[in-house]
Short mmCIF file of C-alpha atoms in Angstrom, two decimals:
data_model
loop_
_atom_site.label_atom_id
_atom_site.label_comp_id
_atom_site.label_asym_id
_atom_site.label_seq_id
_atom_site.Cartn_x
_atom_site.Cartn_y
_atom_site.Cartn_z
CA UNK A 1 104.37 98.10 73.33
CA UNK A 2 101.00 95.92 72.03
CA UNK A 3 98.25 95.34 73.49
CA UNK A 4 97.16 91.99 75.48
CA UNK A 5 95.26 90.48 73.39
CA UNK A 6 92.93 89.66 76.75
CA UNK A 7 92.40 93.59 77.31
CA UNK A 8 88.84 95.08 77.49
CA UNK A 9 87.72 96.70 74.28
CA UNK A 10 87.56 99.83 76.01
CA UNK A 11 88.93 101.70 79.27
CA UNK A 12 85.87 103.44 80.89
CA UNK A 13 85.87 106.84 81.30
CA UNK A 14 86.29 107.51 84.68
CA UNK A 15 84.28 110.55 87.12
CA UNK A 16 85.76 113.05 89.11
CA UNK A 17 85.55 112.34 92.67
CA UNK A 18 84.59 115.74 94.06
CA UNK A 19 87.49 117.27 96.83
CA UNK A 20 90.67 115.80 94.71
CA UNK A 21 92.60 117.21 91.67
CA UNK A 22 95.16 115.40 89.96
CA UNK A 23 98.17 117.06 88.09
CA UNK A 24 100.68 114.66 85.14
CA UNK A 25 104.03 115.41 84.27
CA UNK A 26 106.87 112.96 83.15
CA UNK A 27 110.70 112.88 84.23
CA UNK A 28 111.80 110.83 80.92
CA UNK A 29 112.39 108.19 82.04
CA UNK A 30 109.53 106.54 79.18
CA UNK A 31 110.04 109.25 76.19
CA UNK A 32 107.57 112.19 76.09
CA UNK A 33 104.21 110.32 78.32
CA UNK A 34 103.77 111.25 81.84
CA UNK A 35 105.17 109.19 84.33
CA UNK A 36 104.13 111.01 87.17
CA UNK A 37 101.27 112.66 88.68
CA UNK A 38 100.42 114.65 91.71
CA UNK A 39 97.09 114.33 94.30
CA UNK A 40 95.74 116.78 95.94
CA UNK A 41 92.60 117.04 98.94
CA UNK A 42 90.88 120.56 99.08
CA UNK A 43 89.93 119.18 102.38
CA UNK A 44 91.98 116.71 104.80
CA UNK A 45 90.79 113.12 103.16
CA UNK A 46 90.69 109.73 104.96
CA UNK A 47 93.52 107.12 103.99
CA UNK A 48 94.45 103.41 104.46
CA UNK A 49 96.79 101.06 102.42
CA UNK A 50 97.81 97.74 102.67
CA UNK A 51 101.06 97.80 101.52
CA UNK A 52 103.91 94.53 100.61
CA UNK A 53 106.05 92.62 103.23
CA UNK A 54 108.86 92.47 101.51
CA UNK A 55 112.24 92.27 103.71
CA UNK A 56 113.56 94.53 100.79
CA UNK A 57 111.02 96.83 100.36
CA UNK A 58 111.11 100.62 98.72
CA UNK A 59 111.63 103.66 101.01
CA UNK A 60 108.20 105.08 99.53
CA UNK A 61 106.65 101.79 101.35
CA UNK A 62 108.52 102.11 104.59
CA UNK A 63 107.72 106.43 104.40
CA UNK A 64 103.93 105.32 103.50
CA UNK A 65 103.78 102.87 107.17
CA UNK A 66 105.46 105.48 108.79
CA UNK A 67 102.76 108.33 107.35
CA UNK A 68 99.27 106.88 108.62
CA UNK A 69 100.61 105.61 111.78
CA UNK A 70 101.95 109.36 112.91
CA UNK A 71 98.75 111.41 111.24
CA UNK A 72 96.23 109.20 112.27
CA UNK A 73 95.24 108.34 108.22
CA UNK A 74 94.70 111.53 107.44
CA UNK A 75 95.52 112.94 104.17
CA UNK A 76 96.34 116.56 102.01
CA UNK A 77 98.11 114.88 99.55
CA UNK A 78 99.89 111.98 96.76
CA UNK A 79 102.68 111.68 94.92
CA UNK A 80 103.63 108.60 92.64
CA UNK A 81 106.21 108.12 90.36
CA UNK A 82 107.30 105.64 87.26
CA UNK A 83 109.81 104.27 85.99
CA UNK A 84 112.56 103.79 88.85
CA UNK A 85 110.99 101.99 91.83
CA UNK A 86 113.01 103.92 94.72
CA UNK A 87 113.50 100.16 96.22
CA UNK A 88 116.97 99.23 97.90
CA UNK A 89 118.84 102.77 96.95
CA UNK A 90 119.44 102.91 101.11
CA UNK A 91 120.71 106.79 101.69
CA UNK A 92 119.55 108.27 98.50
CA UNK A 93 116.22 107.06 98.48
CA UNK A 94 115.52 108.19 102.11
CA UNK A 95 117.32 112.00 100.50
CA UNK A 96 114.30 111.62 98.03
CA UNK A 97 111.85 111.04 100.10
CA UNK A 98 112.41 113.19 102.27
CA UNK A 99 112.61 116.66 99.03
CA UNK A 100 109.23 115.20 97.57
CA UNK A 101 108.03 115.05 101.14
CA UNK A 102 109.08 118.87 101.78
CA UNK A 103 108.52 120.03 98.25
CA UNK A 104 104.45 119.17 98.88
CA UNK A 105 103.96 120.36 102.15
CA UNK A 106 105.29 123.65 101.53
CA UNK A 107 102.74 124.13 98.37
CA UNK A 108 100.04 122.51 100.52
CA UNK A 109 100.67 123.63 103.66
CA UNK A 110 100.31 120.36 105.87
CA UNK A 111 102.73 118.12 108.08
CA UNK A 112 104.73 115.42 106.39
CA UNK A 113 102.80 112.27 107.69
CA UNK A 114 99.57 113.43 105.11
CA UNK A 115 101.49 113.17 101.97
CA UNK A 116 102.00 110.00 100.69
CA UNK A 117 104.25 108.28 97.89
CA UNK A 118 105.07 105.76 95.73
CA UNK A 119 107.05 104.52 93.15
CA UNK A 120 107.52 101.30 90.66
CA UNK A 121 109.60 100.79 87.94
CA UNK A 122 114.22 99.42 88.20
CA UNK A 123 115.27 98.06 91.64
CA UNK A 124 118.90 98.94 92.52
CA UNK A 125 119.50 102.58 90.75
CA UNK A 126 119.38 105.76 93.43
CA UNK A 127 117.46 108.93 91.74
CA UNK A 128 119.31 112.55 92.16
CA UNK A 129 117.40 114.21 95.92
CA UNK A 130 115.63 116.39 93.74
CA UNK A 131 113.93 115.20 90.45
CA UNK A 132 110.76 113.80 91.02
CA UNK A 133 110.35 117.20 93.74
CA UNK A 134 111.74 119.63 90.98
CA UNK A 135 108.73 117.85 88.93
CA UNK A 136 106.49 117.74 91.88
CA UNK A 137 106.79 122.24 92.00
CA UNK A 138 106.47 122.21 88.12
CA UNK A 139 103.20 120.74 87.61
CA UNK A 140 102.13 122.20 90.85
CA UNK A 141 100.30 125.44 88.95
CA UNK A 142 98.50 122.66 86.57
CA UNK A 143 96.43 120.79 89.10
CA UNK A 144 92.27 120.22 87.76
CA UNK A 145 93.90 119.67 84.78
CA UNK A 146 94.25 116.20 84.82
CA UNK A 147 91.24 113.32 85.48
CA UNK A 148 91.62 110.22 86.82
CA UNK A 149 91.70 109.17 83.56
CA UNK A 150 95.71 111.12 83.01
CA UNK A 151 96.90 109.32 86.67
CA UNK A 152 96.12 105.74 85.09
CA UNK A 153 98.30 105.90 82.09
CA UNK A 154 100.90 108.20 83.88
CA UNK A 155 102.41 105.92 86.59
CA UNK A 156 102.63 102.81 84.05
CA UNK A 157 105.52 100.33 83.48
CA UNK A 158 105.48 97.48 81.08
CA UNK A 159 101.86 97.45 80.50
CA UNK A 160 99.94 97.07 77.89
CA UNK A 161 97.09 99.40 78.93
CA UNK A 162 96.30 101.01 81.93
CA UNK A 163 92.94 99.95 84.55
CA UNK A 164 90.82 101.34 85.11
CA UNK A 165 87.39 100.59 86.97
CA UNK A 166 83.68 102.90 89.23
CA UNK A 167 80.96 102.01 90.66
CA UNK A 168 78.16 104.43 92.11
CA UNK A 169 76.21 103.48 94.43
CA UNK A 170 72.88 104.70 96.75
CA UNK A 171 74.15 106.02 100.44
CA UNK A 172 71.47 107.23 102.47
CA UNK A 173 69.65 108.85 99.22
CA UNK A 174 72.98 110.07 98.40
CA UNK A 175 75.40 109.23 95.19
CA UNK A 176 78.20 108.53 96.06
CA UNK A 177 80.95 107.66 93.70
CA UNK A 178 84.16 105.40 93.79
CA UNK A 179 86.45 105.17 91.04
CA UNK A 180 90.12 103.61 90.59
CA UNK A 181 93.38 103.26 88.88
CA UNK A 182 95.71 99.88 88.84
CA UNK A 183 99.26 99.90 87.04
CA UNK A 184 100.16 95.01 86.81
CA UNK A 185 102.20 92.88 84.48
CA UNK A 186 105.00 91.78 86.41
CA UNK A 187 106.49 91.26 89.37
CA UNK A 188 102.49 89.73 89.94
CA UNK A 189 102.18 87.49 93.00
CA UNK A 190 100.14 88.31 96.04
CA UNK A 191 101.30 89.11 99.64
CA UNK A 192 99.67 92.14 100.35
CA UNK A 193 98.83 93.56 96.98
CA UNK A 194 100.27 92.86 93.82
CA UNK A 195 101.13 96.17 92.08
CA UNK A 196 99.93 100.04 92.77
CA UNK A 197 97.05 100.86 93.20
CA UNK A 198 94.62 104.68 93.82
CA UNK A 199 91.44 103.44 94.55
CA UNK A 200 88.82 107.72 95.33
CA UNK A 201 85.31 107.82 96.59
CA UNK A 202 83.64 110.61 98.47
CA UNK A 203 82.15 108.72 100.40
CA UNK A 204 82.72 110.31 104.20
CA UNK A 205 84.34 107.52 105.23
CA UNK A 206 86.10 107.84 109.28
CA UNK A 207 89.96 106.46 108.32
CA UNK A 208 88.91 103.77 110.75
CA UNK A 209 86.20 101.97 108.57
CA UNK A 210 88.85 103.47 105.15
CA UNK A 211 91.45 100.74 106.39
CA UNK A 212 89.36 98.00 106.94
CA UNK A 213 87.43 97.65 103.67
CA UNK A 214 90.31 98.28 102.32
CA UNK A 215 92.35 95.34 104.32
CA UNK A 216 89.75 92.73 103.74
CA UNK A 217 89.14 92.86 100.37
CA UNK A 218 92.73 92.69 100.06
CA UNK A 219 92.55 89.84 100.77
CA UNK A 220 89.59 88.67 98.43
CA UNK A 221 90.93 90.61 95.31
CA UNK A 222 93.99 91.10 95.13
CA UNK A 223 95.74 89.04 97.21
CA UNK A 224 94.29 86.50 94.88
CA UNK A 225 96.24 86.69 91.81
CA UNK A 226 99.40 85.94 90.20
CA UNK A 227 101.35 86.40 87.57
CA UNK A 228 104.64 85.04 87.91
CA UNK A 229 104.67 84.39 91.83
CA UNK A 230 106.83 87.39 92.49
CA UNK A 231 106.06 89.59 94.94
CA UNK A 232 107.19 92.85 94.45
CA UNK A 233 109.27 95.32 96.92
CA UNK A 234 106.88 98.59 95.80
CA UNK A 235 103.61 97.22 96.13
CA UNK A 236 100.87 99.64 97.50
CA UNK A 237 97.13 100.13 97.38
CA UNK A 238 95.50 102.75 99.11
CA UNK A 239 92.14 104.22 99.83
CA UNK A 240 91.59 107.76 99.84
CA UNK A 241 87.89 109.62 100.56
CA UNK A 242 87.03 112.52 100.71
CA UNK A 243 83.44 113.26 102.61
CA UNK A 244 81.79 114.71 100.77
CA UNK A 245 78.85 112.89 99.95
CA UNK A 246 76.68 110.85 101.67
CA UNK A 247 75.67 110.23 106.32
CA UNK A 248 79.68 109.81 107.52
CA UNK A 249 80.36 106.30 108.97
CA UNK A 250 82.85 105.54 111.27
CA UNK A 251 81.28 102.07 112.80
CA UNK A 252 81.70 98.70 110.64
CA UNK A 253 77.72 97.87 111.65
CA UNK A 254 76.23 100.98 110.23
CA UNK A 255 73.77 99.57 107.85
CA UNK A 256 74.61 102.25 105.29
CA UNK A 257 77.88 101.16 105.10
CA UNK A 258 75.79 97.45 103.10
CA UNK A 259 75.84 99.75 99.77
CA UNK A 260 80.03 100.72 100.04
CA UNK A 261 81.41 98.29 100.74
CA UNK A 262 79.70 95.65 98.25
CA UNK A 263 80.33 98.59 95.51
CA UNK A 264 84.20 99.03 96.48
CA UNK A 265 84.39 95.05 96.37
CA UNK A 266 83.42 94.52 92.65
CA UNK A 267 86.02 97.48 91.13
CA UNK A 268 88.56 96.50 93.61
CA UNK A 269 87.74 92.94 91.85
CA UNK A 270 87.54 93.59 88.73
CA UNK A 271 90.92 96.19 89.26
CA UNK A 272 92.47 92.84 90.02
CA UNK A 273 91.75 90.41 87.03
CA UNK A 274 92.24 93.59 84.40
CA UNK A 275 96.42 92.88 86.05
CA UNK A 276 95.48 89.70 85.37
CA UNK A 277 94.49 90.48 81.77
CA UNK A 278 97.83 92.40 80.90
CA UNK A 279 99.65 90.11 82.16
CA UNK A 280 103.63 90.22 80.26
CA UNK A 281 102.96 88.07 77.13
CA UNK A 282 99.51 86.21 78.65
CA UNK A 283 97.29 84.75 75.73
CA UNK A 284 94.83 83.38 78.67
CA UNK A 285 93.45 83.81 82.02
CA UNK A 286 92.44 81.30 83.95
CA UNK A 287 90.53 81.56 86.75
CA UNK A 288 91.31 78.10 89.12
CA UNK A 289 88.52 77.40 93.01
CA UNK A 290 89.49 75.14 94.94
CA UNK A 291 86.92 72.80 97.54
CA UNK A 292 87.06 70.62 99.58
CA UNK A 293 90.27 71.53 101.05
CA UNK A 294 90.63 72.10 105.42
CA UNK A 295 90.55 75.14 105.42
CA UNK A 296 90.62 78.58 103.18
CA UNK A 297 93.68 78.65 102.79
CA UNK A 298 95.19 75.76 102.87
CA UNK A 299 92.32 76.23 99.80
CA UNK A 300 94.75 79.07 98.11
CA UNK A 301 98.08 77.31 98.68
CA UNK A 302 96.86 74.96 96.28
CA UNK A 303 95.31 77.20 94.35
CA UNK A 304 98.66 79.60 94.16
CA UNK A 305 100.73 76.57 93.32
CA UNK A 306 98.39 75.53 90.06
CA UNK A 307 98.85 79.15 89.01
CA UNK A 308 102.70 79.82 90.14
CA UNK A 309 103.05 76.31 88.90
CA UNK A 310 105.78 77.06 84.46
CA UNK A 311 104.75 73.37 83.57
CA UNK A 312 101.04 74.40 84.54
CA UNK A 313 101.04 77.51 82.64
CA UNK A 314 103.28 76.83 80.03
CA UNK A 315 100.95 73.57 79.14
CA UNK A 316 97.95 75.84 78.48
CA UNK A 317 99.53 78.61 77.01
CA UNK A 318 99.83 75.46 74.03
CA UNK A 319 96.09 74.88 75.00
CA UNK A 320 97.40 70.79 76.18
CA UNK A 321 94.88 69.56 78.82
CA UNK A 322 97.80 68.16 80.86
CA UNK A 323 95.27 67.39 83.68
CA UNK A 324 98.56 65.66 85.09
CA UNK A 325 100.49 68.40 85.83
CA UNK A 326 97.21 70.28 88.34
CA UNK A 327 97.67 66.88 90.03
CA UNK A 328 101.65 67.71 90.71
CA UNK A 329 101.45 71.25 91.47
CA UNK A 330 98.59 70.41 94.52
CA UNK A 331 100.57 66.68 95.17
CA UNK A 332 103.83 70.09 96.22
CA UNK A 333 101.69 71.20 98.03
CA UNK A 334 102.11 69.29 101.82
CA UNK A 335 98.25 70.05 102.31
CA UNK A 336 95.90 67.48 104.03
CA UNK A 337 95.16 66.34 100.43
CA UNK A 338 92.52 62.66 100.15
CA UNK A 339 94.63 61.57 96.73
CA UNK A 340 91.25 58.86 96.26
CA UNK A 341 88.81 61.32 95.92
CA UNK A 342 90.77 64.25 93.86
CA UNK A 343 88.35 65.65 91.06
CA UNK A 344 89.86 67.72 88.36
CA UNK A 345 87.28 69.76 85.96
CA UNK A 346 88.23 72.23 82.93
CA UNK A 347 85.64 74.26 82.34
CA UNK A 348 82.39 72.01 82.29
CA UNK A 349 84.52 68.44 81.47
CA UNK A 350 86.43 66.17 83.66
CA UNK A 351 89.41 64.77 83.25
CA UNK A 352 89.67 63.22 87.20
CA UNK A 353 87.38 61.79 89.29
CA UNK A 354 88.20 60.06 92.58
CA UNK A 355 92.15 60.42 92.24
CA UNK A 356 92.23 58.92 88.22
CA UNK A 357 91.45 59.30 85.84
CA UNK A 358 88.18 60.70 84.82
CA UNK A 359 86.19 57.21 83.04
CA UNK A 360 84.02 58.82 80.84
CA UNK A 361 87.56 60.88 79.79
CA UNK A 362 87.82 62.72 76.48
CA UNK A 363 90.87 64.09 75.24
CA UNK A 364 89.31 65.66 72.65
CA UNK A 365 86.93 67.76 74.94
CA UNK A 366 89.48 68.20 77.71
CA UNK A 367 91.76 70.28 74.99
CA UNK A 368 88.77 72.08 73.80
CA UNK A 369 87.76 73.38 76.53
CA UNK A 370 91.52 74.53 77.01
CA UNK A 371 91.70 76.90 73.93
CA UNK A 372 89.28 79.08 75.16
CA UNK A 373 90.65 82.67 75.69
CA UNK A 374 89.54 82.64 79.95
CA UNK A 375 89.65 77.86 80.91
CA UNK A 376 88.47 78.12 84.84
CA UNK A 377 89.83 75.35 86.30
CA UNK A 378 87.90 74.37 89.26
CA UNK A 379 89.72 71.08 92.08
CA UNK A 380 88.39 69.24 94.77
CA UNK A 381 90.32 67.49 97.25
CA UNK A 382 88.66 66.12 99.37
CA UNK A 383 89.72 66.78 102.90
CA UNK A 384 87.10 69.97 104.38
CA UNK A 385 85.29 72.23 103.12
CA UNK A 386 87.55 75.28 102.30
CA UNK A 387 87.22 77.29 99.49
CA UNK A 388 89.17 79.32 97.72
CA UNK A 389 89.84 81.24 94.12
CA UNK A 390 92.91 82.15 92.33
CA UNK A 391 93.40 84.05 89.25
CA UNK A 392 95.96 84.07 86.39
CA UNK A 393 97.35 83.96 83.30
CA UNK A 394 99.07 81.20 80.66
CA UNK A 395 103.06 82.12 80.25
CA UNK A 396 104.63 82.52 77.12
CA UNK A 397 107.49 83.25 75.39
CA UNK A 398 106.50 86.48 75.66
CA UNK A 399 107.08 87.24 79.17
CA UNK A 400 110.82 86.09 78.79
CA UNK A 401 110.65 88.37 75.88
CA UNK A 402 109.83 91.60 77.92
CA UNK A 403 111.78 90.40 80.86
CA UNK A 404 115.03 89.83 78.45
CA UNK A 405 114.72 93.61 78.13
CA UNK A 406 113.76 94.44 80.61
CA UNK A 407 116.14 97.57 81.21
CA UNK A 408 117.51 98.00 77.91
#
């Protein structure tokens, strides 16, 4: 598959996170390419997760939610496979999970609630119960041979490039590392998270602190991207802290947490935008900022309406500054706006002001702004102080090509 034209020039080499080891392998869903990874924590790690709200969610999502609750946010192992989402598979999906968890518990010597699962790929195709479990046993002896970069490549589906990011922060004189990988290219629309994502840190954080930070920053990053308006059955983002570096923190008000929180949010934002850069068939990255709404929540609804409009996205694919389609997308939300106060900009070019076309409107200047690979759209709706920013991509024939042949 051809790499997205919006892809970063290179994938960063992720640092080793002390306290966790990885192994990768292939079940043959993508030829010889790796399509499964396992992680083992040397000592109990703090775990946090956010998951799709889809009513047709996968058995793996159900498992993780329950495991976090039953195990108190403690992790000993992780298993993730690509090629099959294990969603809408009934008893077969539960059987696959039971076998996989049993294999990990036997190898690690831990409780079931300390093992976390995820799967991504085709929906509704039952797997042979022991397929993933047998692969876990096969690759177990190679734990430690795979890097976090290998993990990021092992759970891609229609992704055209692996998505990775890392930061290092100082906490009370100690260097703390945070590194993460995500997959996602299509079926991307916020409803918790919008893909599979795994973030590892050697910070010494409690499960409660991990959960609070992950939930907060997911709403500000992964929940602010969209490719096609479709929410996956398998969306999962998890954060694991191996507790190997820095001061122990169990209080969100601890001032030593500030540097870590800033670094984590920066990393999550980077990963979220990389997903949009790899939107199926995408040729343009589009940032949409809405201001002047009655609340931040209202602003986000309006921004998402613009971002998900096929008419807006196809116009921008053709570099057509059809700002009338943005007016349409604002109006169809039923959110409170002041029609006579609405103003719109493409980059620095104002195309509408006070509810009508801008007095100095230039089609040439607006079209030029829409020819760029990265487009910034600002909309003011004149109803309050609420604001929100959403990231999306254009909609091209490439999206149809990819999804029309997804299973074939």
